[in-house]
Amino acid sequence: MDLGHEVPALVRELARRADPQRLRHDVEHLADRPRSRIRAPEAMLRAEAHVTSELAVAGWWTERQPFDVRWRLGGTDRQTSRALAFQLRLHRRLTGANLLAGLPGGDARPTVVVGAHLDTVADSPGADDNASGVAALLEIARLLGGLPRPPAVTLMVFDMEELGMIGSRVAARRLRHTGRVTGMICLESVGFFANEPGTQLMPSGFRAAFPQAAAAVRSAGQRGDFTLVAHRRSSEAAAALWRRAAEAAEPSLPAVTLRDPRPDGLRGALVGLGVPPLIQLDRSDHASFWNAGIPAMMLTSTANFRNRNYHRPTDTPDTIDYRRLAAVAVATAATAVAWSVGGPG
């Protein structure tokens, strides 16, 4: 089934109801302090309560899914200047919780998961990383909750992404066993944009590994005014659909699609260990779904390759572009609806 022609109409309908001021309210509430299950547990519980409350108002039921894992290889949530490969940590025990939400009447069909992580690194309020993603998810909840028929979309808020995607690794394994997940869309640092030439950087080896994406960034003057859509073959059509939805949004959003050449599953994860540009594409919760064999894609404003506030105390709500963040939410909501009924597959 091809819903590509219907998506612009859905985008226009959703855009009429999207509200940048609601997104600002959510980011300001979440990003007034660092959030961490280990370092700032009270802030995490406060953030959870806000998310659960907003989802309930939008008509979604929410299930808190605790987890307790031992001896897991992950990362550090402390500031470090060392290379990504040297941030690995072996965690003896981690206890946290993800949030899963659905609409009444929409939970018996194959589903598309839209997810964002709630935690931050130490000492950063995390407005872009990742209150912007959570705020977009909450706006998606409001937009989809107002549709005449509940779509087959599941929302998830992940814990401990900054420790090595711990929460999403647990969630992806659980969801894989249900056999009901069509795909996953990850909202990772989606609210920071820069219009000036030269504001968009690229990681080492990126030009050689992804010449088409690099050429698109260069031809636009290396402006940080786009959303990067990282995907694999299994989610390529969904990525193209998101790009069309973003073009129809208000304001219209440029998008750069980037195809990760690796296969889904464990083999793809192992290949990435030896290719640094590919490791950069594993830096959020979508990678847990890739590794579990579930089609997934990541939406991002590229974090530290654009935003100088990344993982710093200056990652504050006043740095977010709320009109464009609302457009991200609209495009993602429309894509999730289409993907859930087989549109891009």
Coordinates of C-alpha atoms in Angstrom, one line a residue:
M1 CA 0.0 0.0 0.0
D2 CA 1.4 3.4 -1.0
L3 CA 0.3 6.3 1.1
G4 CA 2.9 8.7 -0.3
H5 CA 0.3 10.8 -2.1
E6 CA -1.9 11.0 1.1
V7 CA 0.9 12.1 3.4
P8 CA 1.0 15.8 2.4
A9 CA -2.7 16.1 3.2
L10 CA -2.1 14.4 6.6
V11 CA 0.8 16.7 7.2
R12 CA -1.3 19.8 6.5
E13 CA -4.0 18.5 8.9
L14 CA -1.6 17.8 11.7
A15 CA 0.3 21.1 11.1
R16 CA -2.9 23.1 11.8
R17 CA -3.0 21.5 15.3
A18 CA 0.7 21.6 16.1
D19 CA 1.7 24.2 18.7
P20 CA 5.3 25.4 19.1
Q21 CA 4.4 26.9 22.5
R22 CA 3.4 23.5 23.8
L23 CA 6.8 22.2 22.8
R24 CA 8.5 25.1 24.5
H25 CA 6.6 24.4 27.7
D26 CA 7.7 20.7 27.6
V27 CA 11.3 21.5 27.0
E28 CA 11.4 24.2 29.7
H29 CA 9.8 21.9 32.2
L30 CA 12.2 19.0 31.4
A31 CA 15.4 20.9 30.8
D32 CA 15.5 23.0 34.0
R33 CA 18.0 20.6 35.5
P34 CA 20.0 17.4 34.6
R35 CA 18.1 14.1 34.6
S36 CA 19.8 10.8 35.5
R37 CA 18.6 7.7 37.2
I38 CA 22.0 7.5 39.0
R39 CA 23.1 11.1 39.5
A40 CA 19.7 12.9 39.7
P41 CA 17.0 10.3 40.5
E42 CA 14.5 12.9 41.8
A43 CA 14.7 14.9 38.5
M44 CA 14.1 11.7 36.5
L45 CA 11.0 10.9 38.5
R46 CA 9.8 14.4 38.0
A47 CA 10.4 14.2 34.3
E48 CA 8.6 10.8 34.2
A49 CA 5.6 12.3 35.9
H50 CA 5.5 15.1 33.4
V51 CA 5.6 12.7 30.5
T52 CA 3.0 10.4 31.9
S53 CA 0.7 13.3 32.7
E54 CA 0.9 14.8 29.3
L55 CA 0.4 11.5 27.6
A56 CA -2.7 10.9 29.7
V57 CA -4.2 14.3 28.8
A58 CA -3.6 13.4 25.1
G59 CA -5.6 10.2 25.6
W60 CA -2.7 7.6 25.8
W61 CA -2.4 4.9 28.4
T62 CA 1.1 4.5 29.8
E63 CA 2.9 1.5 31.3
R64 CA 6.1 1.9 33.3
Q65 CA 8.5 -1.0 32.5
P66 CA 11.2 -1.4 35.1
F67 CA 14.4 -3.2 34.3
D68 CA 17.3 -4.5 36.4
V69 CA 20.4 -5.6 34.4
R70 CA 23.8 -6.8 35.4
W71 CA 27.3 -6.7 33.8
R72 CA 26.3 -4.7 30.8
L73 CA 28.9 -3.1 28.5
G74 CA 27.9 0.6 28.0
G75 CA 29.3 4.1 28.2
T76 CA 29.8 6.9 30.6
D77 CA 27.5 9.9 31.2
R78 CA 30.4 12.1 32.5
Q79 CA 32.0 14.8 30.4
T80 CA 35.0 13.4 28.5
S81 CA 37.3 14.6 25.7
R82 CA 38.4 11.1 24.8
A83 CA 37.4 9.3 21.6
L84 CA 34.1 7.5 21.5
A85 CA 35.8 4.1 21.5
F86 CA 37.5 4.8 24.8
Q87 CA 34.3 5.7 26.7
L88 CA 33.2 2.1 27.2
R89 CA 32.3 1.0 30.7
L90 CA 31.3 -2.3 32.2
H91 CA 28.3 -1.6 34.4
R92 CA 28.0 -4.1 37.3
R93 CA 24.3 -3.4 37.9
L94 CA 21.8 -0.8 36.5
T95 CA 18.2 -0.4 37.6
G96 CA 15.9 1.9 35.6
A97 CA 12.6 2.1 33.8
N98 CA 11.2 2.8 30.3
L99 CA 7.8 4.2 29.6
L100 CA 5.6 2.6 27.0
A101 CA 2.4 4.3 25.7
G102 CA -0.5 3.4 23.4
L103 CA -3.9 4.6 22.3
P104 CA -7.0 2.6 23.4
G105 CA -8.0 0.5 20.4
G106 CA -4.7 0.8 18.7
D107 CA -2.7 -2.0 20.4
A108 CA -3.8 -5.2 18.6
R109 CA -2.1 -4.5 15.2
P110 CA 1.5 -4.4 14.0
T111 CA 3.0 -1.2 15.3
V112 CA 5.5 1.5 14.6
V113 CA 7.5 2.6 17.7
V114 CA 8.4 6.3 18.1
G115 CA 11.0 6.7 20.8
A116 CA 13.2 9.3 22.6
H117 CA 15.5 9.1 25.6
L118 CA 14.7 11.0 28.8
D119 CA 18.1 11.1 30.6
T120 CA 21.0 13.5 30.2
V121 CA 24.7 13.5 30.9
A122 CA 26.0 14.8 34.2
D123 CA 25.8 18.6 34.6
S124 CA 23.8 19.3 31.4
P125 CA 20.0 20.2 31.4
G126 CA 19.9 18.6 28.0
A127 CA 17.4 20.9 26.2
D128 CA 18.4 19.5 22.7
D129 CA 19.8 16.2 24.1
N130 CA 17.2 15.1 24.6
A131 CA 14.3 17.2 25.9
S132 CA 13.7 18.2 22.3
G133 CA 13.1 14.6 21.3
V134 CA 10.8 14.0 24.3
A135 CA 8.9 17.2 23.6
A136 CA 8.4 16.2 20.0
L137 CA 7.2 12.8 21.1
L138 CA 4.6 14.4 23.4
E139 CA 3.4 16.6 20.6
I140 CA 3.1 13.5 18.4
A141 CA 1.0 12.0 21.1
R142 CA -1.4 15.0 21.0
L143 CA -1.5 15.0 17.2
L144 CA -2.2 11.3 16.8
G145 CA -4.6 11.3 19.8
G146 CA -6.8 13.6 17.8
L147 CA -7.2 11.4 14.8
P148 CA -10.6 9.8 14.1
R149 CA -9.2 6.3 14.2
P150 CA -6.3 5.4 16.6
P151 CA -3.2 4.6 14.5
A152 CA -1.1 1.5 15.3
V153 CA 1.7 3.6 16.8
T154 CA 3.5 2.9 20.1
L155 CA 5.4 5.6 22.0
M156 CA 8.4 4.9 24.1
V157 CA 10.6 7.0 26.5
F158 CA 13.9 5.3 27.1
D159 CA 16.1 5.4 30.2
M160 CA 19.9 5.3 30.4
E161 CA 20.6 6.2 26.7
E162 CA 23.6 8.1 27.9
L163 CA 25.0 5.0 29.6
G164 CA 25.1 3.1 26.4
M165 CA 21.4 2.7 25.2
I166 CA 20.7 0.4 28.2
G167 CA 17.0 1.0 28.3
S168 CA 16.4 0.7 24.6
R169 CA 18.4 -2.5 24.5
V170 CA 16.0 -4.0 27.0
A171 CA 13.0 -2.6 25.2
A172 CA 14.1 -3.8 21.7
R173 CA 14.6 -7.4 23.0
R174 CA 11.1 -7.4 24.6
L175 CA 9.4 -5.9 21.5
R176 CA 11.2 -8.3 19.2
H177 CA 9.7 -11.3 21.0
T178 CA 6.2 -9.9 20.4
G179 CA 6.7 -10.0 16.6
R180 CA 4.5 -7.0 16.3
V181 CA 6.9 -4.2 15.5
T182 CA 6.9 -2.9 11.9
G183 CA 9.6 -0.3 12.5
M184 CA 11.1 2.3 14.9
I185 CA 11.7 6.0 14.6
C186 CA 14.2 7.6 17.1
L187 CA 14.1 11.2 18.0
E188 CA 17.6 12.2 19.0
S189 CA 18.6 15.9 19.5
V190 CA 16.1 17.3 17.0
G191 CA 15.7 20.9 18.0
F192 CA 18.9 22.8 17.2
F193 CA 19.2 24.5 13.8
A194 CA 21.8 27.0 12.5
N195 CA 21.3 28.9 9.2
E196 CA 24.8 30.4 8.8
P197 CA 27.2 28.9 6.3
G198 CA 29.9 26.6 7.8
T199 CA 27.9 25.7 10.9
Q200 CA 27.5 22.1 9.9
L201 CA 30.6 19.9 10.6
M202 CA 31.1 16.3 9.4
P203 CA 33.0 13.5 11.3
S204 CA 36.3 12.2 10.1
G205 CA 35.9 9.8 7.2
F206 CA 32.4 10.9 6.5
R207 CA 33.0 12.3 3.0
A208 CA 34.6 9.0 1.9
A209 CA 32.0 6.8 3.5
F210 CA 28.9 8.8 2.4
P211 CA 29.8 10.9 -0.6
Q212 CA 26.3 11.7 -1.6
A213 CA 25.2 12.9 1.8
A214 CA 28.5 14.9 2.1
A215 CA 27.9 16.5 -1.3
A216 CA 24.4 17.5 -0.3
V217 CA 25.7 19.2 2.9
R218 CA 28.5 21.0 1.0
S219 CA 26.3 22.2 -1.8
A220 CA 24.0 23.9 0.8
G221 CA 27.0 25.8 2.2
Q222 CA 27.4 23.4 5.2
R223 CA 24.5 25.1 6.9
G224 CA 23.1 23.3 9.9
D225 CA 19.5 23.9 8.9
F226 CA 18.5 20.3 8.0
T227 CA 17.4 17.1 9.8
L228 CA 19.6 14.1 9.2
V229 CA 17.7 10.9 8.6
A230 CA 19.9 7.9 9.2
H231 CA 18.5 4.6 8.0
R232 CA 19.3 1.2 6.6
R233 CA 17.9 -0.7 3.6
S234 CA 15.1 -2.1 5.7
S235 CA 13.9 1.5 6.5
E236 CA 14.9 3.3 3.3
A237 CA 11.4 3.8 2.0
A238 CA 10.3 5.1 5.4
A239 CA 13.2 7.6 5.4
A240 CA 12.1 8.8 2.0
L241 CA 8.6 9.2 3.2
W242 CA 9.8 11.3 6.2
R243 CA 11.6 13.5 3.8
R244 CA 8.5 14.1 1.7
A245 CA 6.5 14.8 4.9
A246 CA 9.1 17.3 6.1
E247 CA 9.0 19.1 2.7
A248 CA 5.2 19.5 3.2
A249 CA 5.5 20.8 6.8
E250 CA 5.3 24.4 7.9
P251 CA 8.0 25.6 7.9
S252 CA 9.3 23.2 5.3
L253 CA 12.3 21.3 6.6
P254 CA 15.3 20.3 4.5
A255 CA 16.4 16.7 5.1
V256 CA 19.5 14.8 4.3
T257 CA 19.0 11.0 4.1
L258 CA 21.9 8.8 4.9
R259 CA 21.9 5.1 4.3
D260 CA 23.9 2.9 6.7
P261 CA 25.2 0.0 4.4
R262 CA 25.2 -2.5 7.2
P263 CA 22.6 -5.2 7.6
D264 CA 20.3 -5.3 10.6
G265 CA 21.2 -7.7 13.4
L266 CA 24.4 -8.6 15.3
R267 CA 26.5 -8.8 12.1
G268 CA 25.8 -5.1 11.4
A269 CA 26.8 -4.1 14.9
L270 CA 30.1 -6.0 14.6
V271 CA 31.0 -4.4 11.3
G272 CA 30.6 -1.0 12.8
L273 CA 33.3 -1.6 15.4
G274 CA 36.0 -1.5 12.7
V275 CA 34.6 1.5 10.7
P276 CA 34.6 4.8 12.7
P277 CA 32.1 6.7 10.4
L278 CA 29.6 3.9 10.9
I279 CA 30.0 4.0 14.7
Q280 CA 28.8 7.6 14.6
L281 CA 25.5 6.2 13.3
D282 CA 25.1 4.0 16.4
R283 CA 24.9 6.8 18.9
S284 CA 21.3 6.6 19.9
D285 CA 18.4 4.2 20.7
H286 CA 17.6 3.2 17.1
A287 CA 20.8 1.2 17.1
S288 CA 19.3 -1.2 19.7
F289 CA 16.5 -1.9 17.3
W290 CA 18.9 -2.4 14.4
N291 CA 20.8 -4.9 16.5
A292 CA 17.6 -6.7 17.4
G293 CA 16.8 -7.0 13.7
I294 CA 14.0 -4.4 13.7
P295 CA 13.9 -1.8 10.9
A296 CA 14.7 1.6 12.4
M297 CA 15.8 5.1 11.5
M298 CA 17.2 8.1 13.5
L299 CA 16.2 11.7 13.1
T300 CA 18.8 14.2 14.5
S301 CA 20.1 17.7 14.1
T302 CA 23.6 15.9 14.4
A303 CA 24.3 16.9 18.0
N304 CA 28.0 17.9 18.5
F305 CA 28.6 18.2 14.7
R306 CA 26.4 21.4 14.8
N307 CA 25.5 22.3 18.4
R308 CA 28.4 23.7 20.5
N309 CA 26.2 23.3 23.6
Y310 CA 26.1 19.5 23.2
H311 CA 26.6 17.8 26.7
R312 CA 27.3 21.2 28.3
P313 CA 25.5 23.3 30.9
T314 CA 24.6 25.7 28.0
D315 CA 22.3 23.2 26.4
T316 CA 19.3 25.2 27.5
P317 CA 15.7 25.8 26.3
D318 CA 16.5 29.2 24.8
T319 CA 18.7 27.5 22.1
I320 CA 15.9 25.5 20.6
D321 CA 14.0 26.4 17.4
Y322 CA 10.4 25.5 18.4
R323 CA 8.7 26.2 15.0
R324 CA 11.0 23.8 13.3
L325 CA 10.8 21.3 16.2
A326 CA 7.0 21.4 15.7
A327 CA 7.5 20.6 12.0
V328 CA 9.7 17.7 13.0
A329 CA 6.9 16.4 15.2
V330 CA 4.3 16.8 12.4
A331 CA 6.5 15.0 9.8
T332 CA 7.3 12.2 12.2
A333 CA 3.7 11.7 13.2
A334 CA 2.6 11.5 9.5
T335 CA 5.4 9.0 8.7
A336 CA 4.6 6.8 11.7
V337 CA 0.9 6.6 10.6
A338 CA 1.9 5.7 7.0
W339 CA 4.5 3.2 8.0
S340 CA 2.2 1.5 10.5
V341 CA -0.3 0.6 7.7
G342 CA 2.4 -0.5 5.3
G343 CA 2.8 2.7 3.3
P344 CA 6.6 2.8 2.9
G345 CA 7.3 -0.9 3.2

